């Protein structure tokens, strides 16, 4: 479970996250949805101990990230799939991560097979396509067999096969009882995958609901999303000076 409690993050005068509270439950895919700049990445970065909150907290399985012993066994994340040394092989990258986190060698082979990279495991990551890098990022997230997974815009740049693969993976991870948080700024990416939706705008909670509830209330989900977030878009269409 992920618990976000009264979370606020300011960068200078920018309020990236504004007293956000929500609970992300196990056994479900929860979509974390909001326009650009809504505070999704910031919230995830704080959950993963990469940024410090101004106030409030995020708990993973009841503990702050900094208090987790062997964090990769509790939480895995795909944030920036490009952040891998290009001269390293996929296998080398994962083995290094495993070693530094007390994870056994067998799990490296296992995760490479799970994400379909076993055949290119010894090739340099520099030659990987975006889809292959995403798969490697997912393998790294799964390495510690964690109960909580966070994926920041995981389908960005993927082809239809890759998109289907990642959707099915999310669903199967949730079916195994894991907590799966999946961020996106596009409703259509989430409507087939997510059970619950946490919708944010300008750092604030706009809705904490289910896909079904939203569909019942608004009909088309995309309409629901546009209507709910219309006040929270940084650069609304038609504003002067913006094409
Ligand atoms: N390191 C930083 N320094 C200053 N401002 C930041 C920093 N990180 C984020 N921000 C600002 O905080 C706000 C929230 O950004 P964040 O990246 O969390 O939003 P997001 O919902 O993930 O958006 P996107 O969908 O575009 O990734 C934005 O206004 C952004 O410009």
PDB file of N, CA, C and O in Angstrom, residues 234-243:
ATOM      1  N   UNK A 234      -2.020  23.926 -17.229  1.00  0.00           N
ATOM      2  CA  UNK A 234      -1.091  25.065 -17.160  1.00  0.00           C
ATOM      3  C   UNK A 234      -1.241  26.010 -18.337  1.00  0.00           C
ATOM      4  O   UNK A 234      -1.169  27.210 -18.194  1.00  0.00           O
ATOM      5  N   UNK A 235      -1.436  25.439 -19.536  1.00  0.00           N
ATOM      6  CA  UNK A 235      -1.509  26.257 -20.750  1.00  0.00           C
ATOM      7  C   UNK A 235      -2.777  25.915 -21.517  1.00  0.00           C
ATOM      8  O   UNK A 235      -2.721  25.221 -22.517  1.00  0.00           O
ATOM      9  N   UNK A 236      -3.934  26.402 -21.050  1.00  0.00           N
ATOM     10  CA  UNK A 236      -5.161  26.037 -21.737  1.00  0.00           C
ATOM     11  C   UNK A 236      -5.168  26.527 -23.181  1.00  0.00           C
ATOM     12  O   UNK A 236      -4.614  27.588 -23.462  1.00  0.00           O
ATOM     13  N   UNK A 237      -5.768  25.746 -24.062  1.00  0.00           N
ATOM     14  CA  UNK A 237      -5.821  26.108 -25.475  1.00  0.00           C
ATOM     15  C   UNK A 237      -6.487  27.467 -25.622  1.00  0.00           C
ATOM     16  O   UNK A 237      -7.417  27.800 -24.893  1.00  0.00           O
ATOM     17  N   UNK A 238      -5.971  28.270 -26.532  1.00  0.00           N
ATOM     18  CA  UNK A 238      -6.624  29.546 -26.811  1.00  0.00           C
ATOM     19  C   UNK A 238      -6.071  30.692 -25.987  1.00  0.00           C
ATOM     20  O   UNK A 238      -6.419  31.829 -26.218  1.00  0.00           O
ATOM     21  N   UNK A 239      -5.172  30.356 -25.003  1.00  0.00           N
ATOM     22  CA  UNK A 239      -4.639  31.457 -24.207  1.00  0.00           C
ATOM     23  C   UNK A 239      -3.685  32.274 -25.065  1.00  0.00           C
ATOM     24  O   UNK A 239      -2.955  31.725 -25.885  1.00  0.00           O
ATOM     25  N   UNK A 240      -3.693  33.571 -24.862  1.00  0.00           N
ATOM     26  CA  UNK A 240      -2.884  34.448 -25.701  1.00  0.00           C
ATOM     27  C   UNK A 240      -1.414  34.036 -25.709  1.00  0.00           C
ATOM     28  O   UNK A 240      -0.853  33.709 -24.669  1.00  0.00           O
ATOM     29  N   UNK A 241      -0.856  34.074 -26.895  1.00  0.00           N
ATOM     30  CA  UNK A 241       0.559  33.800 -27.009  1.00  0.00           C
ATOM     31  C   UNK A 241       0.899  32.321 -27.089  1.00  0.00           C
ATOM     32  O   UNK A 241       2.046  31.950 -27.237  1.00  0.00           O
ATOM     33  N   UNK A 242      -0.117  31.490 -26.993  1.00  0.00           N
ATOM     34  CA  UNK A 242       0.163  30.042 -27.049  1.00  0.00           C
ATOM     35  C   UNK A 242      -0.587  29.457 -28.226  1.00  0.00           C
ATOM     36  O   UNK A 242      -1.800  29.650 -28.376  1.00  0.00           O
ATOM     37  N   UNK A 243       0.151  28.787 -29.102  1.00  0.00           N
ATOM     38  CA  UNK A 243      -0.468  28.255 -30.326  1.00  0.00           C
ATOM     39  C   UNK A 243      -1.464  27.159 -29.984  1.00  0.00           C
ATOM     40  O   UNK A 243      -1.280  26.454 -29.022  1.00  0.00           O
TER      41      UNK A 243
END
